[in-house]
Amino acid sequence: MIRKRQKLLLKKLSAVLLVMAMVISSVSCGKGKAEDYSSKQLATEAFDIADSGDYRYTGNTAKQLTEQDIQNMNNGNAIIVYDDNHQYVTTIIGKFYEEKVTDNENALLSLNGVASLLGFTKGQEFFAVYRETNSEGYTHYTYQQRYGGITIAYSTLRIFVDPEGYVCALQNSFVPELGIENPKSMTNAEAEAIIKQILDNNELSVNIYSEYTKQVFYYDYDHIVNCMVVYTDNPFMTASFDMPYMAFYVDIDNQQNIAHIPTSNFEVGNGNIDEYNTAQYFEQLEPKTWSGTVKLYNGQTEQITVPVGYNPNDGLYYLADKDRNIACSDYWSFVYKNRKVLFVTSENNQDWDNEFLLAYYNYIRVYDYFAGRGLKSIDGFGMPILLGVDYCDKEGNPIDNCAYMGRLTGWAFFAAQSYANYKNQTIDLICHEYTHGIRDCSMGSSIYMNELGAIHEAFSDVIGQLVEYELGATTDTQWNLGENSGDIWRNMANPNMYNQPGYVGDLYYVAPTKVDDDTVNDHGGVHVNASLMSAVCYKLSLYGMSNADQLNVWYNVLEVMTPRGDYDDLYASIVFSLGVYGLSQYAPAVTTIFDELGLSGDRIANASNATKAGCGRVRIHVSDKYKDYAIAVHFFTNAGLHVKAYPDERDSVIECLLPAGRIDQVAVIIRYDPSEGYYRTALGPDGSFFAAQEDAAAITITEGQTLDLGTIE
């Protein structure tokens, strides 16, 4: 079985609120022009240029600041976030360098005094990705980490500088204290052969994208592994996926796969994407428009006008916008025919498909909203957008979903319309997917599991909902998601309505798991637990914060976060972003909300101690034999209640809240390996977890009590 291990970083906040009003710029979000900064060179007293061309830290050349030093520099108002062992700093909100920062060289020098706090060691290498200065003068520098010229997966550092030229924040996903020496190498073919053998053994037939195979370092728990990364289609992809590809990490020393992480891209930078020159598709088009009536899911109609392109070379009209570089194309051809772009065309500019028009029209509305904020396309550099219409599986069956599919052959590609639903008609869901693309480009990569994945999903829910409100695209006031498609996905005000938790440990809460399996545990509940961050947004509205102000704050927070940023980093980023927009009066509310939701401190302990009126708790232990398998326990009632629970990553105990009363069936699903599918069983009358499902026994939950059901063994 292919397994992924991912440690959940539980961090501690070392300081209270930052109440200073500070303003920053975010990657590709300001009104100023973002600059590719990777070609800049630097040689300073503390940094030099490695043979690889990367910046290299040569050692501490300045006094190493303590936490108290930083607090003194900020009148006690700094926020400093540490890792789970309270050894290394992941976020600093506040000043940590006395000199002005005017360029990339000064930005790196600002790290001298905090190098020890960040876990820098001599020889640490990294490269500048880009910087941006917005129209108000705030600058943001972004770096990625390398070792021996090899990039470390999910390792990003960001430095923020205010208009006066002083550093005001830092967020860090760099791996501390690197210890690898003289790493071995492996050929691309050797790495791909290992993954192909695993796929073949498990009877999985997916594409391997050989052009993206490369050597990387992977941060596995508390140590670095020298790996090859091999990208494939996601073999565990379901109709509810957002990550269509899988990154397999092959340990070079042991020549075996050690991890797989779902991803929406192949971690290629702007330079590589630009090589495809997809913008050239639009150059020969003459701008035209189409105006007419479209029919909505509820039978109502709407008058719309959309841009189209006329191609004098073939006499056809294209459902394409030359100004925005957005085009509609057949989904099946692009996905299953080696990225073949089959544009949607018309001979007379009249016979357009109603659903294609609505998807195109609504994506343009979302595009224009972000363009109005200074973000051109999902990357800020105007990457062409391809809208895949008639979203379907390989056999042509419609898929009941919509999705951001990643940055593919120069396109930001979306599964934008399916005949199985009307999700193309609702701004919140379209903006949800668009925000996935923005976060994808901003962070370069993200860990799509447990609370990190839930934060990733929540950004899309929050910003999608707020943009829909700001555009006046809904009459809903209940914080529903998807209501204009006739099929509500989630409710941010009352998450339990759609099987999501309202706080850590609540009914439906998914504890972080160590075994990643989309079809068994939703990557550790990334869609289910998305309600936790969404609840922060909703509760801030109850404190009186407007939707427009929330959009500014959350948009900024999205761009501050780095790939390993968890809820503690999120808290610091929210408080920081409140200061950005002069909204620091809401900072105490954020602290209260995080405490109420159980997002502060040890979230595993918070979940274990959570209570709910009318509910009791059930506990199941997992024997050593099954600790490395994907396990799901399903609790059913004849009234339609369905609660899922999974082994906790820390001690492999399954715990959850359940409503008091009769639970009619306790079903267990164990995934041994993909070739065997799932082993389905049930809790029987004798207390065994291996009874036939038709012989399942009922259990009774008592309010306020914990029922121990024994051990899966």
XYZ file of C-alpha atoms in Angstrom:
713
model
C 0.000 0.000 0.000
C 1.175 3.499 -0.797
C 1.065 5.565 2.350
C 1.718 9.172 3.175
C 2.888 10.413 6.539
C 2.420 14.045 7.394
C 2.944 15.550 10.807
C 0.416 18.099 11.949
C 2.259 21.104 13.293
C 0.691 22.188 16.573
C 2.156 25.521 17.489
C 2.043 27.951 20.361
C 1.553 31.660 20.253
C 4.196 33.337 22.353
C 2.618 36.770 22.549
C -0.689 38.535 22.612
C -2.298 40.810 20.095
C -0.522 43.056 17.708
C -2.569 46.236 17.802
C -0.388 48.446 15.689
C -1.886 49.441 12.375
C 0.525 48.167 9.755
C 0.024 47.813 6.039
C 1.686 45.401 3.681
C 1.582 44.266 0.096
C 1.001 40.678 -0.901
C 2.324 38.571 -3.738
C 0.692 39.478 -7.032
C -2.054 41.366 -5.258
C -0.997 44.983 -5.189
C -1.779 47.501 -7.825
C 1.908 47.819 -8.550
C 3.777 45.514 -10.878
C 5.154 42.250 -9.552
C 8.764 41.596 -10.512
C 10.451 38.271 -11.202
C 13.473 38.517 -8.913
C 15.187 35.190 -9.474
C 17.928 36.675 -11.659
C 19.218 39.043 -8.968
C 22.626 38.287 -7.473
C 23.914 39.136 -4.030
C 27.141 39.008 -2.055
C 27.112 40.418 1.474
C 28.922 39.758 4.688
C 26.328 37.229 5.810
C 25.281 35.807 2.451
C 27.175 34.764 -0.629
C 26.434 32.948 -3.860
C 26.657 29.170 -3.897
C 27.963 27.242 -6.894
C 24.344 26.591 -7.815
C 23.729 30.329 -8.050
C 21.506 30.347 -4.966
C 21.927 32.657 -2.001
C 23.824 30.952 0.802
C 23.815 31.849 4.477
C 27.429 31.945 5.688
C 26.836 32.313 9.409
C 25.669 34.701 12.086
C 27.271 38.115 11.627
C 24.919 40.047 13.867
C 23.620 39.796 17.404
C 21.052 37.026 17.571
C 17.778 38.415 18.842
C 15.749 36.707 21.514
C 11.995 36.697 21.740
C 12.235 39.386 24.411
C 14.417 41.544 22.154
C 11.734 41.462 19.475
C 9.030 42.259 22.001
C 11.094 45.218 23.218
C 11.390 46.490 19.648
C 7.589 46.355 19.348
C 6.550 47.655 22.783
C 5.411 44.164 23.720
C 2.965 43.930 20.817
C 4.770 41.454 18.552
C 3.278 38.063 17.742
C 5.818 35.261 17.566
C 4.683 31.798 16.507
C 6.828 28.716 17.156
C 6.747 25.183 15.846
C 5.202 22.367 17.897
C 8.365 21.821 19.942
C 8.769 25.550 20.587
C 12.200 25.475 18.968
C 11.900 27.473 15.743
C 9.929 30.534 14.765
C 7.434 30.269 11.917
C 5.832 33.719 12.072
C 6.886 37.134 13.356
C 4.399 39.971 13.279
C 6.258 43.145 14.114
C 9.648 44.748 13.636
C 12.781 42.584 13.924
C 15.398 44.720 12.147
C 16.350 48.312 12.904
C 17.750 49.371 9.525
C 15.733 50.377 6.503
C 15.173 47.837 3.749
C 15.389 49.294 0.277
C 16.194 46.275 -1.882
C 16.595 42.523 -1.950
C 20.037 42.715 -0.355
C 18.704 44.631 2.646
C 15.783 42.233 2.955
C 18.187 39.320 3.330
C 20.290 41.251 5.812
C 17.195 41.652 7.977
C 17.328 37.895 8.571
C 20.752 38.070 10.257
C 19.430 38.833 13.700
C 16.697 36.181 13.607
C 18.693 33.433 11.870
C 18.935 31.337 15.041
C 15.236 31.755 15.784
C 14.432 30.551 12.269
C 16.781 27.575 12.546
C 19.237 28.797 9.909
C 22.542 26.976 9.831
C 25.686 27.784 7.912
C 25.422 26.739 4.297
C 21.648 27.075 4.095
C 20.624 28.039 0.574
C 17.595 29.686 -0.927
C 16.614 31.655 -3.997
C 14.494 34.747 -4.526
C 11.276 34.059 -6.366
C 9.893 37.570 -6.740
C 9.174 40.819 -5.008
C 6.261 43.182 -5.364
C 5.734 46.811 -4.461
C 2.184 48.085 -4.629
C 1.047 51.605 -5.411
C 1.073 52.512 -1.722
C 4.711 51.532 -1.301
C 4.548 48.239 0.582
C 6.973 45.548 -0.527
C 6.930 41.806 -0.194
C 9.900 39.470 -0.834
C 9.445 35.727 -1.343
C 12.135 33.025 -1.208
C 12.213 29.265 -1.606
C 14.662 26.957 0.117
C 17.279 24.733 -1.493
C 20.014 22.432 -0.386
C 22.910 21.652 -2.700
C 21.006 23.311 -5.527
C 17.956 21.077 -4.958
C 14.632 22.615 -3.958
C 13.001 21.516 -0.703
C 9.326 20.761 -1.122
C 6.861 23.148 0.555
C 9.559 25.477 1.937
C 8.856 29.181 1.495
C 9.848 32.329 3.402
C 8.258 35.771 3.085
C 9.492 39.131 4.340
C 7.204 42.174 4.477
C 8.408 45.779 4.429
C 6.283 48.858 5.188
C 6.285 52.094 3.145
C 8.880 53.660 5.433
C 11.223 50.817 4.563
C 11.123 48.810 7.794
C 10.390 45.102 8.065
C 7.002 44.533 9.652
C 6.363 40.787 9.319
C 7.831 37.458 8.350
C 6.353 34.028 7.750
C 8.551 30.990 7.380
C 8.089 27.425 6.169
C 11.826 26.830 5.743
C 13.189 23.571 7.111
C 15.532 24.306 10.035
C 19.008 22.891 10.660
C 19.612 20.976 7.473
C 21.943 18.059 7.927
C 22.222 16.298 4.590
C 25.709 16.001 3.137
C 26.730 14.801 -0.327
C 23.257 13.649 -1.358
C 23.086 10.713 -3.732
C 21.355 10.970 -7.066
C 18.911 8.853 -9.036
C 17.936 9.079 -12.674
C 14.455 10.158 -13.662
C 13.853 6.789 -15.283
C 14.826 4.915 -12.116
C 12.456 6.981 -9.990
C 9.605 6.583 -12.439
C 10.191 2.830 -12.615
C 9.706 2.557 -8.838
C 6.418 4.449 -8.995
C 5.243 2.565 -12.071
C 5.865 -0.737 -10.275
C 3.779 0.435 -7.312
C 0.981 1.550 -9.618
C 1.100 -1.710 -11.575
C 1.091 -3.802 -8.399
C -2.048 -1.994 -7.308
C -3.644 -2.191 -10.748
C -3.699 1.569 -11.124
C -3.461 2.942 -14.635
C -2.566 6.647 -14.623
C -0.320 8.964 -16.586
C 3.217 9.726 -15.401
C 4.312 13.250 -16.331
C 7.971 12.556 -17.030
C 8.848 16.103 -18.037
C 8.364 17.201 -14.403
C 10.317 14.447 -12.630
C 13.138 16.025 -10.623
C 15.259 15.758 -7.512
C 13.966 17.496 -4.383
C 14.289 17.354 -0.620
C 11.191 16.341 1.295
C 10.618 17.314 4.932
C 9.384 14.070 6.520
C 8.349 14.681 10.128
C 11.530 16.074 11.671
C 14.153 15.169 9.092
C 15.004 15.795 5.461
C 14.829 13.017 2.896
C 16.712 13.228 -0.393
C 14.059 12.344 -2.947
C 12.960 12.251 -6.522
C 9.463 13.598 -7.090
C 7.348 11.878 -9.731
C 4.046 13.421 -10.798
C 1.098 11.322 -11.940
C -2.612 11.697 -12.274
C -4.258 11.338 -8.874
C -5.067 7.586 -8.688
C -7.488 8.200 -5.798
C -9.363 10.961 -7.573
C -13.083 11.153 -6.863
C -15.862 13.359 -8.119
C -15.184 15.747 -5.233
C -11.491 16.247 -5.918
C -9.644 19.528 -6.114
C -6.196 18.008 -6.591
C -6.057 16.100 -9.894
C -2.380 15.106 -9.640
C -0.238 13.202 -7.185
C 3.358 13.961 -6.230
C 5.160 10.740 -5.263
C 8.377 11.171 -3.272
C 10.955 8.435 -3.804
C 13.652 8.120 -1.123
C 16.877 7.981 -3.138
C 18.929 6.314 -0.407
C 16.415 3.522 0.235
C 14.958 3.489 -3.288
C 11.371 3.399 -2.115
C 8.331 5.638 -2.139
C 7.860 7.361 1.230
C 5.014 9.802 0.614
C 2.388 10.916 -1.823
C 0.714 14.307 -1.719
C -2.201 15.457 -3.903
C -1.370 18.582 -5.866
C -2.947 20.904 -8.398
C 0.258 21.678 -10.270
C 3.725 20.450 -11.091
C 5.444 23.233 -9.157
C 6.709 24.988 -12.253
C 7.479 28.688 -12.091
C 6.299 31.489 -14.328
C 9.290 31.090 -16.601
C 8.463 27.526 -17.533
C 4.779 28.253 -17.965
C 5.481 31.157 -20.284
C 7.377 28.847 -22.625
C 4.045 27.502 -23.884
C 3.037 30.910 -25.306
C -0.661 30.126 -24.940
C -1.469 33.828 -25.229
C -0.700 33.531 -28.945
C -4.012 31.733 -29.420
C -5.773 35.053 -28.891
C -3.641 37.254 -31.125
C -5.463 36.473 -34.365
C -8.946 36.964 -32.920
C -11.005 40.061 -33.671
C -13.042 41.234 -30.647
C -16.809 40.831 -31.007
C -19.689 40.415 -28.541
C -22.739 38.244 -28.049
C -25.863 39.510 -26.322
C -28.927 37.483 -25.527
C -31.057 35.638 -23.008
C -29.831 32.716 -20.943
C -31.970 30.373 -18.874
C -31.144 29.808 -15.215
C -31.490 26.578 -13.224
C -34.772 27.740 -11.643
C -36.454 28.543 -14.955
C -35.842 32.273 -14.782
C -33.987 34.098 -17.546
C -31.284 36.748 -17.626
C -29.943 39.097 -20.278
C -26.168 38.963 -20.605
C -23.460 40.244 -22.915
C -20.154 38.417 -23.307
C -17.080 38.997 -25.466
C -16.386 36.577 -28.312
C -13.599 36.405 -30.848
C -13.895 36.189 -34.621
C -11.123 34.354 -36.454
C -10.824 35.595 -40.047
C -8.608 32.626 -40.898
C -11.418 30.078 -40.518
C -14.505 32.276 -40.404
C -15.542 30.953 -36.982
C -16.544 32.699 -33.785
C -14.804 31.580 -30.597
C -16.191 31.685 -27.069
C -13.025 33.526 -26.139
C -12.010 36.926 -24.804
C -8.962 38.491 -26.398
C -8.607 41.177 -23.710
C -8.667 38.832 -20.719
C -7.179 35.765 -22.459
C -10.044 33.510 -21.384
C -11.386 30.779 -23.657
C -13.784 27.840 -23.483
C -12.614 24.429 -24.624
C -13.864 20.847 -24.536
C -12.856 19.282 -21.218
C -12.595 15.689 -22.476
C -10.214 16.532 -25.316
C -7.874 18.531 -23.099
C -7.743 16.006 -20.255
C -7.899 12.698 -22.124
C -6.345 13.620 -25.489
C -2.904 14.822 -24.377
C -3.887 18.453 -23.734
C -5.599 18.907 -27.076
C -7.338 22.297 -27.062
C -10.666 22.005 -28.854
C -12.103 25.521 -28.630
C -15.840 26.130 -28.447
C -16.810 27.773 -31.746
C -19.848 28.892 -33.706
C -20.374 29.602 -37.386
C -22.896 32.371 -36.779
C -22.269 33.698 -33.246
C -25.757 32.541 -32.304
C -25.940 28.835 -31.484
C -23.934 28.856 -28.238
C -24.747 26.313 -25.569
C -26.704 27.959 -22.713
C -24.564 26.368 -19.977
C -21.299 27.204 -21.732
C -22.368 30.845 -21.901
C -23.210 30.960 -18.196
C -19.904 29.397 -17.149
C -17.986 31.795 -19.381
C -19.978 34.824 -18.213
C -19.572 34.064 -14.518
C -15.867 33.305 -14.738
C -15.414 36.675 -16.427
C -17.258 38.321 -13.522
C -14.914 36.676 -11.024
C -11.872 37.509 -13.147
C -12.933 41.161 -13.264
C -13.393 41.328 -9.516
C -9.817 40.245 -8.855
C -8.482 42.316 -11.744
C -10.064 45.296 -10.006
C -7.872 44.472 -7.018
C -4.792 44.480 -9.234
C -4.620 40.708 -9.737
C -4.608 39.878 -13.435
C -5.592 36.211 -13.780
C -4.743 33.788 -10.969
C -1.013 34.548 -10.980
C -0.974 38.320 -11.351
C 0.953 37.988 -14.619
C -2.058 37.446 -16.892
C -1.804 33.686 -17.315
C -4.346 32.614 -19.990
C -7.398 30.817 -18.599
C -8.970 27.777 -20.222
C -12.487 26.848 -19.142
C -13.131 23.154 -19.657
C -16.803 22.670 -20.513
C -18.752 19.415 -20.435
C -16.809 18.168 -17.400
C -16.861 14.367 -17.578
C -14.973 11.162 -16.915
C -13.035 9.269 -19.560
C -16.198 7.478 -20.675
C -17.978 10.774 -21.171
C -20.201 10.577 -18.085
C -20.818 14.005 -16.507
C -19.029 14.601 -13.198
C -21.159 16.251 -10.533
C -18.690 18.919 -9.486
C -16.573 21.852 -10.620
C -12.833 22.133 -10.044
C -9.608 24.062 -10.439
C -7.417 21.627 -12.336
C -4.077 23.397 -12.061
C -1.564 25.196 -14.265
C -1.272 22.987 -17.317
C 0.717 23.628 -20.505
C 0.529 27.355 -19.974
C -3.154 27.501 -19.023
C -4.907 28.061 -15.738
C -7.348 25.228 -16.356
C -10.786 24.905 -14.749
C -13.464 22.223 -14.986
C -16.007 24.982 -15.407
C -19.256 23.337 -16.460
C -20.916 19.938 -16.124
C -24.262 18.711 -17.358
C -24.666 16.959 -13.985
C -25.244 20.253 -12.134
C -25.685 24.013 -12.347
C -22.569 25.015 -10.429
C -21.554 27.171 -13.388
C -24.360 29.543 -12.382
C -23.211 30.444 -8.869
C -20.469 32.958 -8.160
C -19.447 31.556 -4.769
C -18.535 28.144 -6.203
C -16.807 29.600 -9.251
C -14.861 31.978 -7.035
C -14.095 29.025 -4.730
C -12.261 27.328 -7.599
C -10.667 30.568 -8.788
C -9.292 31.147 -5.296
C -7.705 27.687 -5.394
C -5.798 28.969 -8.407
C -4.739 32.174 -6.667
C -3.486 30.266 -3.633
C -1.778 27.758 -5.902
C 0.217 30.531 -7.578
C 0.832 32.506 -4.413
C 2.255 29.586 -2.441
C 3.698 27.559 -5.314
C 2.526 24.411 -3.554
C 0.521 23.401 -0.522
C 0.158 20.389 1.735
C -3.335 19.062 1.101
C -3.977 17.106 4.274
C -5.390 17.548 7.776
C -5.603 21.117 9.067
C -3.282 22.497 6.382
C -5.612 21.159 3.692
C -8.689 22.367 5.589
C -7.244 25.893 5.666
C -6.595 25.609 1.935
C -10.249 24.680 1.285
C -11.553 27.282 3.711
C -9.831 30.134 1.892
C -11.840 29.198 -1.184
C -15.110 29.017 0.759
C -14.555 32.304 2.586
C -13.406 34.365 -0.377
C -15.970 32.760 -2.689
C -18.778 33.655 -0.306
C -17.578 37.219 0.299
C -17.021 37.960 -3.393
C -20.530 36.723 -4.171
C -21.916 39.102 -1.545
C -19.788 41.996 -2.782
C -20.876 41.487 -6.394
C -24.520 41.410 -5.337
C -24.773 38.023 -7.028
C -27.105 36.464 -4.450
C -30.135 37.335 -2.349
C -29.110 34.772 0.265
C -28.368 36.152 3.725
C -27.835 32.798 5.451
C -24.203 32.266 4.417
C -25.010 29.308 2.184
C -22.520 28.147 -0.438
C -23.893 27.083 -3.817
C -27.463 28.250 -3.296
C -27.715 29.697 -6.812
C -27.014 26.283 -8.296
C -30.036 24.710 -6.613
C -27.710 22.513 -4.562
C -26.271 23.999 -1.367
C -22.785 22.725 -0.524
C -22.194 24.170 2.911
C -23.461 26.735 5.393
C -20.933 28.968 7.123
C -23.382 30.071 9.835
C -24.552 26.570 10.796
C -22.012 23.988 9.577
C -23.834 21.027 11.197
C -26.600 21.453 8.601
C -24.254 19.984 5.986
C -22.247 17.553 8.131
C -19.472 19.931 9.129
C -18.216 20.853 12.609
C -18.856 24.225 14.216
C -15.740 23.951 16.398
C -12.809 21.621 17.053
C -14.206 18.324 18.332
C -17.803 19.144 17.407
C -20.172 16.673 15.776
C -18.670 15.710 12.358
C -15.174 16.987 13.278
C -12.380 15.008 11.616
C -9.293 14.474 13.752
C -5.943 14.739 11.941
C -4.984 11.366 10.550
C -1.600 9.962 9.563
C -2.845 7.930 6.585
C -3.866 9.971 3.562
C -6.642 8.440 1.481
C -9.082 10.661 -0.357
C -11.800 8.070 -0.758
C -11.620 6.885 2.868
C -10.878 10.015 4.904
C -11.004 13.067 2.596
C -7.264 13.645 3.170
C -7.966 14.077 6.865
C -11.212 15.995 6.440
C -10.003 18.871 4.280
C -13.510 19.628 2.987
C -15.295 18.767 6.230
C -13.089 20.810 8.568
C -13.010 23.771 6.188
C -15.941 25.038 8.265
C -13.601 25.918 11.140
C -11.866 28.806 9.384
C -15.152 29.713 7.691
C -16.661 30.040 11.160
C -14.060 32.703 11.990
C -15.290 34.717 9.025
C -18.960 34.318 9.937
C -18.387 35.195 13.587
C -16.448 38.317 12.628
C -19.567 39.428 10.777
C -21.510 39.041 14.019
C -19.024 41.421 15.625
C -20.020 43.973 13.006
C -17.243 43.623 10.468
C -18.503 44.384 6.957
C -18.183 41.995 4.038
C -16.004 44.518 2.189
C -13.613 44.803 5.122
C -13.541 41.037 5.523
C -12.654 40.613 1.868
C -9.697 42.934 2.242
C -8.487 41.107 5.327
C -8.928 37.532 4.064
C -7.461 38.377 0.686
C -4.388 39.690 2.448
C -4.230 36.698 4.800
C -4.320 34.318 1.841
C -1.202 35.916 0.432
C 0.643 36.038 3.762
C 0.417 32.322 4.510
C 3.154 29.860 3.507
C 2.748 26.125 2.728
C 3.160 24.829 6.293
C 1.212 27.605 7.974
C -1.317 26.171 10.443
C -4.026 27.743 12.603
C -1.496 29.498 14.824
C 0.134 31.111 11.809
C -3.344 31.856 10.497
C -4.245 33.662 13.718
C -1.130 35.835 13.493
C -1.793 36.542 9.817
C -5.378 37.627 10.503
C -4.346 40.011 13.272
C -1.607 41.390 11.020
C -4.035 41.866 8.136
C -6.511 43.661 10.387
C -3.761 46.180 10.999
C -3.208 46.438 7.254
C -6.674 47.910 6.787
C -6.941 49.868 10.019
C -9.252 47.298 11.594
C -7.227 46.380 14.673
C -10.273 47.006 16.860
C -11.390 43.518 15.780
C -8.195 41.840 17.011
C -9.640 40.999 20.462
C -12.632 39.441 18.696
C -10.305 37.204 16.681
C -8.681 35.996 19.897
C -12.084 35.265 21.418
C -13.276 33.459 18.291
C -10.178 31.273 18.069
C -10.625 30.310 21.722
C -14.340 29.589 21.235
C -13.650 27.396 18.221
C -10.843 25.463 19.923
C -8.328 26.639 17.330
C -5.880 27.925 19.928
C -3.397 25.637 21.654
C -3.356 21.844 21.374
C -6.173 21.091 18.968
C -5.977 17.343 19.460
C -6.527 17.837 23.196
C -9.249 20.388 22.487
C -11.066 17.842 20.328
C -10.812 15.148 23.007
C -12.268 17.510 25.614
C -15.025 18.954 23.436
C -18.637 18.571 24.532
C -22.016 19.293 22.978
C -25.464 19.458 24.526
C -27.445 16.336 23.757
C -24.350 14.358 22.780
C -22.108 11.719 24.236
C -18.763 10.416 23.078
C -17.630 7.139 21.587
C -14.063 5.814 21.678
C -12.500 3.007 19.643
C -8.893 1.843 19.834
C -6.901 0.593 16.849
C -4.484 -2.295 17.245
C -0.918 -2.047 15.999
C -1.828 -4.321 13.100
C -4.085 -1.674 11.559
C -2.389 1.592 12.521
C -0.881 2.108 9.081
C -4.086 1.474 7.144
C -6.748 3.938 6.117
C -9.691 3.293 8.443
C -13.085 4.943 8.631
C -15.833 4.192 11.127
C -19.340 5.195 10.053
C -22.162 5.668 12.543
C -25.693 5.428 11.119
C -29.180 5.938 12.441
C -32.366 4.943 10.673
C -33.361 8.615 10.854
C -30.581 9.479 8.399
C -27.751 10.604 10.662
C -24.343 9.691 9.279
C -21.164 10.551 11.210
C -17.670 9.496 10.132
C -14.612 9.165 12.349
C -10.989 8.213 11.710
C -7.941 7.219 13.788
C -6.164 10.170 15.321
C -2.614 10.597 14.027
C -1.110 10.806 17.504
C -2.288 7.595 19.170
C -4.554 5.877 16.609
C -7.640 6.264 18.785
C -10.959 6.968 17.111
C -13.068 9.424 19.083
C -16.088 11.498 18.180
C -19.248 13.058 19.523
C -22.572 11.433 18.685
C -26.158 12.436 19.498
C -27.544 10.690 22.581
C -29.781 7.759 21.758
C -29.679 4.754 19.485
C -27.056 4.334 16.771
C -28.403 1.618 14.506
C -25.183 0.534 12.845
C -21.435 1.001 13.318
C -19.743 0.195 10.014
C -15.990 -0.067 9.539
C -14.086 0.429 6.291
C -10.440 -0.598 6.112
C -8.343 -0.024 3.023
C -5.518 -2.528 2.826
C -4.368 -1.541 -0.649
C -6.007 -0.155 -3.794
C -5.971 -3.491 -5.643
C -8.143 -5.135 -2.987
C -10.410 -2.144 -2.600
C -12.023 -1.854 0.818
C -12.749 -4.326 3.547
C -16.203 -3.503 4.866
C -17.334 -4.859 8.192
C -19.387 -3.872 11.232
C -19.540 -3.943 15.001
C -21.342 -7.135 15.969
C -23.372 -8.125 19.044
C -20.310 -9.803 20.585
C -18.270 -6.584 20.449
C -16.167 -7.732 17.514
C -15.519 -5.272 14.691
C -15.534 -8.009 12.092
C -19.186 -8.963 11.949
C -21.117 -9.112 8.712
C -22.935 -5.857 8.050
C -26.293 -7.637 8.113
C -25.436 -8.769 11.654
C -24.500 -5.281 12.866
C -25.455 -4.413 16.432
C -26.986 -1.168 17.617
C -25.385 0.898 20.376
C -26.775 3.481 22.770
C -25.109 6.844 23.400
C -25.676 8.584 26.748
C -25.436 12.364 26.990
C -22.219 13.480 28.611
C -20.788 9.955 28.806
C -18.045 8.175 26.849
C -18.802 4.739 25.431
C -15.680 2.634 24.841
C -16.343 0.147 22.053
C -13.052 -1.730 22.407
C -10.330 -2.307 19.843
C -10.256 -2.970 16.126
C -8.054 -6.073 16.140
